[in-house]
Short mmCIF file of the C-alpha atoms (twelve columns), coordinates in Angstrom:
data_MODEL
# 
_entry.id   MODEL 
# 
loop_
_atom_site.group_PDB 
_atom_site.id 
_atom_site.type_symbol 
_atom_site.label_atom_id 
_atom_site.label_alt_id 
_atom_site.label_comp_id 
_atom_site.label_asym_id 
_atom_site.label_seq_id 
_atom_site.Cartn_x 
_atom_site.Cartn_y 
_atom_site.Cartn_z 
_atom_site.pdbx_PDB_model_num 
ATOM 1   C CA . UNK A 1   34.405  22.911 -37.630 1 
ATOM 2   C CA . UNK A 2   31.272  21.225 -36.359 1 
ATOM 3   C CA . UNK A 3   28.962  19.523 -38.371 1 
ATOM 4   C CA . UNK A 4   25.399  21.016 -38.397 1 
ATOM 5   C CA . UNK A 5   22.444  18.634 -37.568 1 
ATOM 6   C CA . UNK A 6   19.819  18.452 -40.792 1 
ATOM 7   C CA . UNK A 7   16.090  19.292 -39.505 1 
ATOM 8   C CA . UNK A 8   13.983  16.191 -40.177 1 
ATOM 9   C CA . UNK A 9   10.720  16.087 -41.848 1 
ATOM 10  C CA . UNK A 10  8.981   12.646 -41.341 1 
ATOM 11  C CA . UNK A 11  6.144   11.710 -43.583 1 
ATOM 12  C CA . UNK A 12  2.965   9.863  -42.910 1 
ATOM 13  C CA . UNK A 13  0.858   8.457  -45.300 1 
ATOM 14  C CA . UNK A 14  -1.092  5.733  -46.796 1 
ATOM 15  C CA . UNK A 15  0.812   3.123  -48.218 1 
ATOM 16  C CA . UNK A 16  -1.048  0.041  -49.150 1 
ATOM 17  C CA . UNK A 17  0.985   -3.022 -50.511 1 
ATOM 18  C CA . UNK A 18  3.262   -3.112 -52.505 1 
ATOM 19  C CA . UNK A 19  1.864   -2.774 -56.728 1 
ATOM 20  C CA . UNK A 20  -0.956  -1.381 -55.469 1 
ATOM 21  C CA . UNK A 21  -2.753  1.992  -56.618 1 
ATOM 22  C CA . UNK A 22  -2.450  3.323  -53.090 1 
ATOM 23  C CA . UNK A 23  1.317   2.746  -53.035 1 
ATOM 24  C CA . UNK A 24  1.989   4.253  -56.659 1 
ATOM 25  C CA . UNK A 25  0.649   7.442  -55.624 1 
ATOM 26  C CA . UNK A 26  1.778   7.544  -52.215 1 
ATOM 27  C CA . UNK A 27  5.189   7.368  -53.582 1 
ATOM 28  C CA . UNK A 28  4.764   9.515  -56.117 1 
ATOM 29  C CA . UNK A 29  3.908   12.408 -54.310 1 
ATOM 30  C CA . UNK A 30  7.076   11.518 -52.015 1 
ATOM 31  C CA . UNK A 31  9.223   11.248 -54.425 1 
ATOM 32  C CA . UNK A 32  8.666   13.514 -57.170 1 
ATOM 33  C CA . UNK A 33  7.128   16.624 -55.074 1 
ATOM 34  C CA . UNK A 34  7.754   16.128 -51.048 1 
ATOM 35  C CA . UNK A 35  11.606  14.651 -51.204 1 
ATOM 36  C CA . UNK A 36  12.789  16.941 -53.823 1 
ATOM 37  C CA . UNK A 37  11.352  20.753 -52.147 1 
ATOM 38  C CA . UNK A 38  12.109  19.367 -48.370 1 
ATOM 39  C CA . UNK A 39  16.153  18.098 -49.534 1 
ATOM 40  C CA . UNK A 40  16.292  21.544 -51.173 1 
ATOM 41  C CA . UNK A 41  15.205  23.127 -47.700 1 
ATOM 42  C CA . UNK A 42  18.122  21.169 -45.913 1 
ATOM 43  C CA . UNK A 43  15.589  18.705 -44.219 1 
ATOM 44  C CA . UNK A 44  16.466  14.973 -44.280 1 
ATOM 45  C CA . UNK A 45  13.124  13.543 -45.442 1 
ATOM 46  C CA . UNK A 46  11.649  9.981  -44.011 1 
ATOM 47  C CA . UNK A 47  9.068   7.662  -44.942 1 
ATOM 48  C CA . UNK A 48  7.467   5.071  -42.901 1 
ATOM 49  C CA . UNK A 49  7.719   2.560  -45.127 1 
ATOM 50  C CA . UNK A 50  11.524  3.586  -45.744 1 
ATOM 51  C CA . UNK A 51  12.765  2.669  -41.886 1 
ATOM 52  C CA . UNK A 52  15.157  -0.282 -42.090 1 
ATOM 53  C CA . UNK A 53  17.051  0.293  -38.387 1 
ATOM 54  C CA . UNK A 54  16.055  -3.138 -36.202 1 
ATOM 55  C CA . UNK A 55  13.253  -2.488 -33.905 1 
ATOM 56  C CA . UNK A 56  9.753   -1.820 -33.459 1 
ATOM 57  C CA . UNK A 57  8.536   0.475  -36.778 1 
ATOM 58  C CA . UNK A 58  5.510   1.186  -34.825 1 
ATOM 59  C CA . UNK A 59  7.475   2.676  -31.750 1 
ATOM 60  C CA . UNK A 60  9.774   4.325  -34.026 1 
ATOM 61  C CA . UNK A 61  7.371   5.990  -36.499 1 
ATOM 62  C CA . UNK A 62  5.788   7.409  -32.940 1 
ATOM 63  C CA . UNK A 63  9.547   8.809  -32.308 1 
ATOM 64  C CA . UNK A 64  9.271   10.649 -35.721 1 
ATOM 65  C CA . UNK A 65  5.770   11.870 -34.627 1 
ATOM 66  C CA . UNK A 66  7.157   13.489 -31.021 1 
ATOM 67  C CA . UNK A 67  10.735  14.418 -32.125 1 
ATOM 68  C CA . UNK A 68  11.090  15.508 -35.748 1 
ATOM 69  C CA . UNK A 69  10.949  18.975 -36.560 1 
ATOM 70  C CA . UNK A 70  8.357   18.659 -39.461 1 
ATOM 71  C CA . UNK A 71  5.855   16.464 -39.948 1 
ATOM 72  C CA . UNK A 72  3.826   16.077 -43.512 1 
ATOM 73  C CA . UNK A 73  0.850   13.963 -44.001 1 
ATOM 74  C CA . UNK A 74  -0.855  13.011 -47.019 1 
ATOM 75  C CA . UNK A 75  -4.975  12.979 -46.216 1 
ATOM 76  C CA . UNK A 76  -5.542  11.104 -49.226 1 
ATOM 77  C CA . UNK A 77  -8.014  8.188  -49.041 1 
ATOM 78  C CA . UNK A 78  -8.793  9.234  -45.598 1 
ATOM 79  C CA . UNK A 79  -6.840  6.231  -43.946 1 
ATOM 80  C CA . UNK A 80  -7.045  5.285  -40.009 1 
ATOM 81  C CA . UNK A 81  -3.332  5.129  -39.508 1 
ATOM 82  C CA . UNK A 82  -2.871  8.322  -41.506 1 
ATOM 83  C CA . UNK A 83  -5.419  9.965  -38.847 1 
ATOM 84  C CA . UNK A 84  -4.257  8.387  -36.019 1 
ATOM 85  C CA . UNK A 85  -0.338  9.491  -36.736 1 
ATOM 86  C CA . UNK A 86  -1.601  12.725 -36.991 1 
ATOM 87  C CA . UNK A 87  -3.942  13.333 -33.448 1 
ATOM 88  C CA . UNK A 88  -0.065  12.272 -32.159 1 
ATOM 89  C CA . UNK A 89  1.628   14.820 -34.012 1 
ATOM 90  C CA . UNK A 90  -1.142  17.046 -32.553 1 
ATOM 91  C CA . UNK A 91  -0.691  16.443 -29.019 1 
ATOM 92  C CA . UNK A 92  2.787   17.396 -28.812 1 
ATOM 93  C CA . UNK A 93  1.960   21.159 -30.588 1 
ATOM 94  C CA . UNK A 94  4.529   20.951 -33.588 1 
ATOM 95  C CA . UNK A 95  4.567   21.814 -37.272 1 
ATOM 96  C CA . UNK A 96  2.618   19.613 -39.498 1 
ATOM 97  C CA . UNK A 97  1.669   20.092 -42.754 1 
ATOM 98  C CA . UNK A 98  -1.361  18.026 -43.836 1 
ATOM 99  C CA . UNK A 99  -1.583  17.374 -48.370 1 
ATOM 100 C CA . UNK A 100 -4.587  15.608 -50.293 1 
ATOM 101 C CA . UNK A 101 -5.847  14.886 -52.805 1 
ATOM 102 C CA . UNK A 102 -8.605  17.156 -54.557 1 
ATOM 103 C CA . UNK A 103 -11.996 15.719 -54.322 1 
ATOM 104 C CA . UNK A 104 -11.216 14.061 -50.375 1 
ATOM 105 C CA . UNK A 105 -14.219 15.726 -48.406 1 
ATOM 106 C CA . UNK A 106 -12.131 15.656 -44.898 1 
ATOM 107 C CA . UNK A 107 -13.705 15.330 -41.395 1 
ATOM 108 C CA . UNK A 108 -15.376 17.450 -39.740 1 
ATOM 109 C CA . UNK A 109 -12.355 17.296 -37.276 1 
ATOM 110 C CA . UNK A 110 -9.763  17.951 -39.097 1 
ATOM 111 C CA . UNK A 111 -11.858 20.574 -42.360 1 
ATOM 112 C CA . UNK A 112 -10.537 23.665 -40.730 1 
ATOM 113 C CA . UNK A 113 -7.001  22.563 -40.605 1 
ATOM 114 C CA . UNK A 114 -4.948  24.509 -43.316 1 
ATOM 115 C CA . UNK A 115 -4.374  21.914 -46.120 1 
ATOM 116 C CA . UNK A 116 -2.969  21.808 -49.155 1 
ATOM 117 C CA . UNK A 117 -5.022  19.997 -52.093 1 
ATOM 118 C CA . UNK A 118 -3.378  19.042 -55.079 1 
ATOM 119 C CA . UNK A 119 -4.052  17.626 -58.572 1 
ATOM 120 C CA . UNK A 120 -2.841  13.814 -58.909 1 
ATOM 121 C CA . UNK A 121 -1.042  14.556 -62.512 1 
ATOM 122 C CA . UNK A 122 2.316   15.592 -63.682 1 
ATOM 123 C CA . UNK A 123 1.060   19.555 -63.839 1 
ATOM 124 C CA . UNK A 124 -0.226  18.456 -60.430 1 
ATOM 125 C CA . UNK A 125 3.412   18.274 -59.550 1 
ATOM 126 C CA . UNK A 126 4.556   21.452 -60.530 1 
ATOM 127 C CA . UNK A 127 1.803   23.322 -59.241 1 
ATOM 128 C CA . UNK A 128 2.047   21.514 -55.717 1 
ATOM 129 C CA . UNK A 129 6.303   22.046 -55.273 1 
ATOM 130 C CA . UNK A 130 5.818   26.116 -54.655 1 
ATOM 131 C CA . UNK A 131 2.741   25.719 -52.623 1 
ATOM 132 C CA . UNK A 132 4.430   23.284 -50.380 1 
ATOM 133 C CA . UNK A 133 7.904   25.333 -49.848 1 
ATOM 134 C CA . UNK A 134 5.812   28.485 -48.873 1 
ATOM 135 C CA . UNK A 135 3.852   26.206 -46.542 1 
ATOM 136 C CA . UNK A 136 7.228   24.682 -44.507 1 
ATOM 137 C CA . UNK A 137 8.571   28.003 -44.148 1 
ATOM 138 C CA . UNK A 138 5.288   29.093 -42.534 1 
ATOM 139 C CA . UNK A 139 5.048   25.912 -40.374 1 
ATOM 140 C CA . UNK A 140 8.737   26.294 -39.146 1 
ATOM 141 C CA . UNK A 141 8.736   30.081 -38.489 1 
ATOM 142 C CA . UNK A 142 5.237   29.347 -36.276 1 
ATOM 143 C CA . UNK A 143 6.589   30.320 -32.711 1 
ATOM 144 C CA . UNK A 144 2.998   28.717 -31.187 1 
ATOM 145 C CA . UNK A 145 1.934   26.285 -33.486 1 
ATOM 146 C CA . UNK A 146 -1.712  26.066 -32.915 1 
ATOM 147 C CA . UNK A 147 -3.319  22.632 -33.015 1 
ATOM 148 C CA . UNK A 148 -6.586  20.920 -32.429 1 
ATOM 149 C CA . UNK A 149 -5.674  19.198 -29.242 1 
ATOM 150 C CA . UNK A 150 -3.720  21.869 -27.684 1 
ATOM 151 C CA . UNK A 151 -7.281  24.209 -28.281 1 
ATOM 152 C CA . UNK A 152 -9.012  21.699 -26.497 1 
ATOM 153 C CA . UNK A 153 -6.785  21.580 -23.347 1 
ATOM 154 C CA . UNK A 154 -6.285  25.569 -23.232 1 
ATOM 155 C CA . UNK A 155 -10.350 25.896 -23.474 1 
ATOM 156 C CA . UNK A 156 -10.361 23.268 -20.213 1 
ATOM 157 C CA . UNK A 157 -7.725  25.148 -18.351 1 
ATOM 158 C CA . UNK A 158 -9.715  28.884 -19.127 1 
ATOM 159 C CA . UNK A 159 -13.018 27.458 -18.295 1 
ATOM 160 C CA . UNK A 160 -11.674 26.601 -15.319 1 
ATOM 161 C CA . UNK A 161 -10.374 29.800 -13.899 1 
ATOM 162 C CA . UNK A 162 -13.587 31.236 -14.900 1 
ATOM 163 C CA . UNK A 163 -15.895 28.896 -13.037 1 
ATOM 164 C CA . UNK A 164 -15.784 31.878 -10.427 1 
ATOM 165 C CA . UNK A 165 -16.156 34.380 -12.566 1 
ATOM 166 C CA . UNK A 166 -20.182 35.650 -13.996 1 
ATOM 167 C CA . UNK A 167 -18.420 37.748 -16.644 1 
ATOM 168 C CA . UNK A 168 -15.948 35.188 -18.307 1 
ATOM 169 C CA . UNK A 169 -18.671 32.546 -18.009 1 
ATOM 170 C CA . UNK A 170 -21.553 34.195 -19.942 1 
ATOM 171 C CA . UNK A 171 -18.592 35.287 -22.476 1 
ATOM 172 C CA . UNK A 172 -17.761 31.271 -22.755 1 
ATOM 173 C CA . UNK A 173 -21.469 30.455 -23.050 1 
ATOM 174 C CA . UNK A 174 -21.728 32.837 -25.428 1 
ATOM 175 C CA . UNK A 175 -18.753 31.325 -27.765 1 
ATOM 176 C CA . UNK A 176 -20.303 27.872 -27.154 1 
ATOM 177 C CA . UNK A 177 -23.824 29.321 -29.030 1 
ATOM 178 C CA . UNK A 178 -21.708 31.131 -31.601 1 
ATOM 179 C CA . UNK A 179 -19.389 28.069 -32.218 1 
ATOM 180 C CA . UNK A 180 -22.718 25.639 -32.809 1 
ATOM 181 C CA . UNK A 181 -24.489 27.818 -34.912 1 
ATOM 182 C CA . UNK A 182 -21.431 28.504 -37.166 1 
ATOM 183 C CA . UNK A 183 -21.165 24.360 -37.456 1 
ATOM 184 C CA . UNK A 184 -24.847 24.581 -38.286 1 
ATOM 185 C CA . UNK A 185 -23.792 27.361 -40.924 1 
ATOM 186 C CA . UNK A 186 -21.210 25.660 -42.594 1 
ATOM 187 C CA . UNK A 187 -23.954 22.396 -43.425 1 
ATOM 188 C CA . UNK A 188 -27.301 24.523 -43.899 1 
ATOM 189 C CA . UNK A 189 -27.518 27.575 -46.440 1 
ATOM 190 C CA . UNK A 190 -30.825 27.791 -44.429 1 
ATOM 191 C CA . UNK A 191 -31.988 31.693 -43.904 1 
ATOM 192 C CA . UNK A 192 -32.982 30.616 -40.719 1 
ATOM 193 C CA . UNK A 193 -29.642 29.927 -39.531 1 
ATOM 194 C CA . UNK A 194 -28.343 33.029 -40.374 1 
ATOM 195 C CA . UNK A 195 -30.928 34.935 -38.328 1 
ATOM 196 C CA . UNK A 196 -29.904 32.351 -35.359 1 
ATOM 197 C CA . UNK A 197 -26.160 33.181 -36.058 1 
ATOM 198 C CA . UNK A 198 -27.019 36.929 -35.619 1 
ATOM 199 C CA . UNK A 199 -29.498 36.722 -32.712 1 
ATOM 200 C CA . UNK A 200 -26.046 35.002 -30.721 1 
ATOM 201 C CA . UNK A 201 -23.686 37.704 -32.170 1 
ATOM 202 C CA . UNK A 202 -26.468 40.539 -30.924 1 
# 
C-alpha cells in the first residue's frame, strides 16, 4: 500500500534571539496553538528557526514559501522579514493564513487581508485553536486563492484590453474614484467624505 504524502504548513514569524521576549511568544503560539490544530489536520508543521538540513536557510525558507501547501504567519511586532516572507507567499497565489497579536495596527497594505487576532494568554490559547482550524479548512478548500499581488497583475492585464474600449475605461476610472474615496473613508469620519463617496457611486 502506498504511503500518503502529509500536506505541509510552513510558518513564518518573528523570532528574535534566543531568551528573548520575541522568541518566548513566537514559540508559544507555535507550539501550544499552531503545531497542535495543524498535526491534528494531518499537516507536517515547520518553523524557520527549526530547519537543520545543510544549506542555505534563506533559500530554503523561500522553498517553503513557493512549495508548501499552507503557509501561516504571525503579524506580530510587525517585523521586515515577517512581511517580506509573506509578499513571496503572495506572488505565487497560495493559502496563507496571516495571526497577530491584538493591539498590532497592520499596514495599510496588508489591513484588508483576513486575519486572525488573538489574545497573548493561556485563554488566548483556547480561544485561538477553533478559530484557526475553521480558518485552514477555508484556506485549503479556496479553489482561487485571492491575493494582493495577483489583484494587482489581473487589474494590469484588464486595463489593458480595455485601453480600446470607452465603456470599460470610464467603468475603471470610475473604480479608481470609488477605491480612493473609500481609503479616504476608512481614515476620515468626515461628512464630507461621505457625500464625495456618494457623488462617485451616483
Amino acid at each position: 500500500m502506498a504511503k500518503t504524502t502529509q500536506k505541509k504548513c510552513f510558518i513564518i514569524s518573528p523570532l528574535g534571539m534566543d531568551d528573548t521576549e520575541t522568541r518566548r511568544k513566537a514559540d508559544g503560539l507555535i507550539n501550544s496553538v499552531i503545531k497542535p490544530v495543524l498535526k491534528s489536520m494531518d499537516f507536517i508543521v515547520i518553523a524557520p528557526h527549526e530547519i537543520d538540513t545543510p544549506g542555505s536557510i534563506t533559500k530554503q525558507v523561500i522553498q517553503h514559501l513557493l512549495d508548501d501547501e499552507l503557509v501561516i504567519a504571525n503579524l506580530s511586532e510587525l517585523n521586515p522579514n515577517v512581511m517580506y516572507e509573506l509578499a513571496v507567499r503572495h506572488a505565487k497565489r497560495l493559502p496563507v493564513i496571516c495571526l497577530v497579536e491584538k493591539g498590532t495596527k497592520l499596514p495599510f497594505d496588508i489591513a484588508t487581508e483576513r486575519t486572525i487576532f488573538y489574545e497573548d494568554d493561556m485563554a488566548g490559547v483556547e480561544v485561538l485553536k477553533p478559530k484557526l482550524e475553521k480558518a485552514v479548512n477555508e484556506a485549503i478548500s479556496e479553489k482561487e486563492p485571492d491575493k494582493p499581488i495577483y489583484r494587482v497583475v489581473s487589474d494590469s492585464i484588464m486595463r489593458e484590453v480595455a485601453v480600446k474600449d470607452d465603456a470599460q475605461s470610464y467603468i475603471l476610472s470610475k473604480l479608481d474614484e470609488l477605491t480612493s474615496q473609500i481609503s479616504m473613508l476608512r481614515n476620515s469620519n468626515n461628512n464630507d467624505t461621505l457625500i464625495a463617496l456618494t457623488d462617485v457611486i451616483d
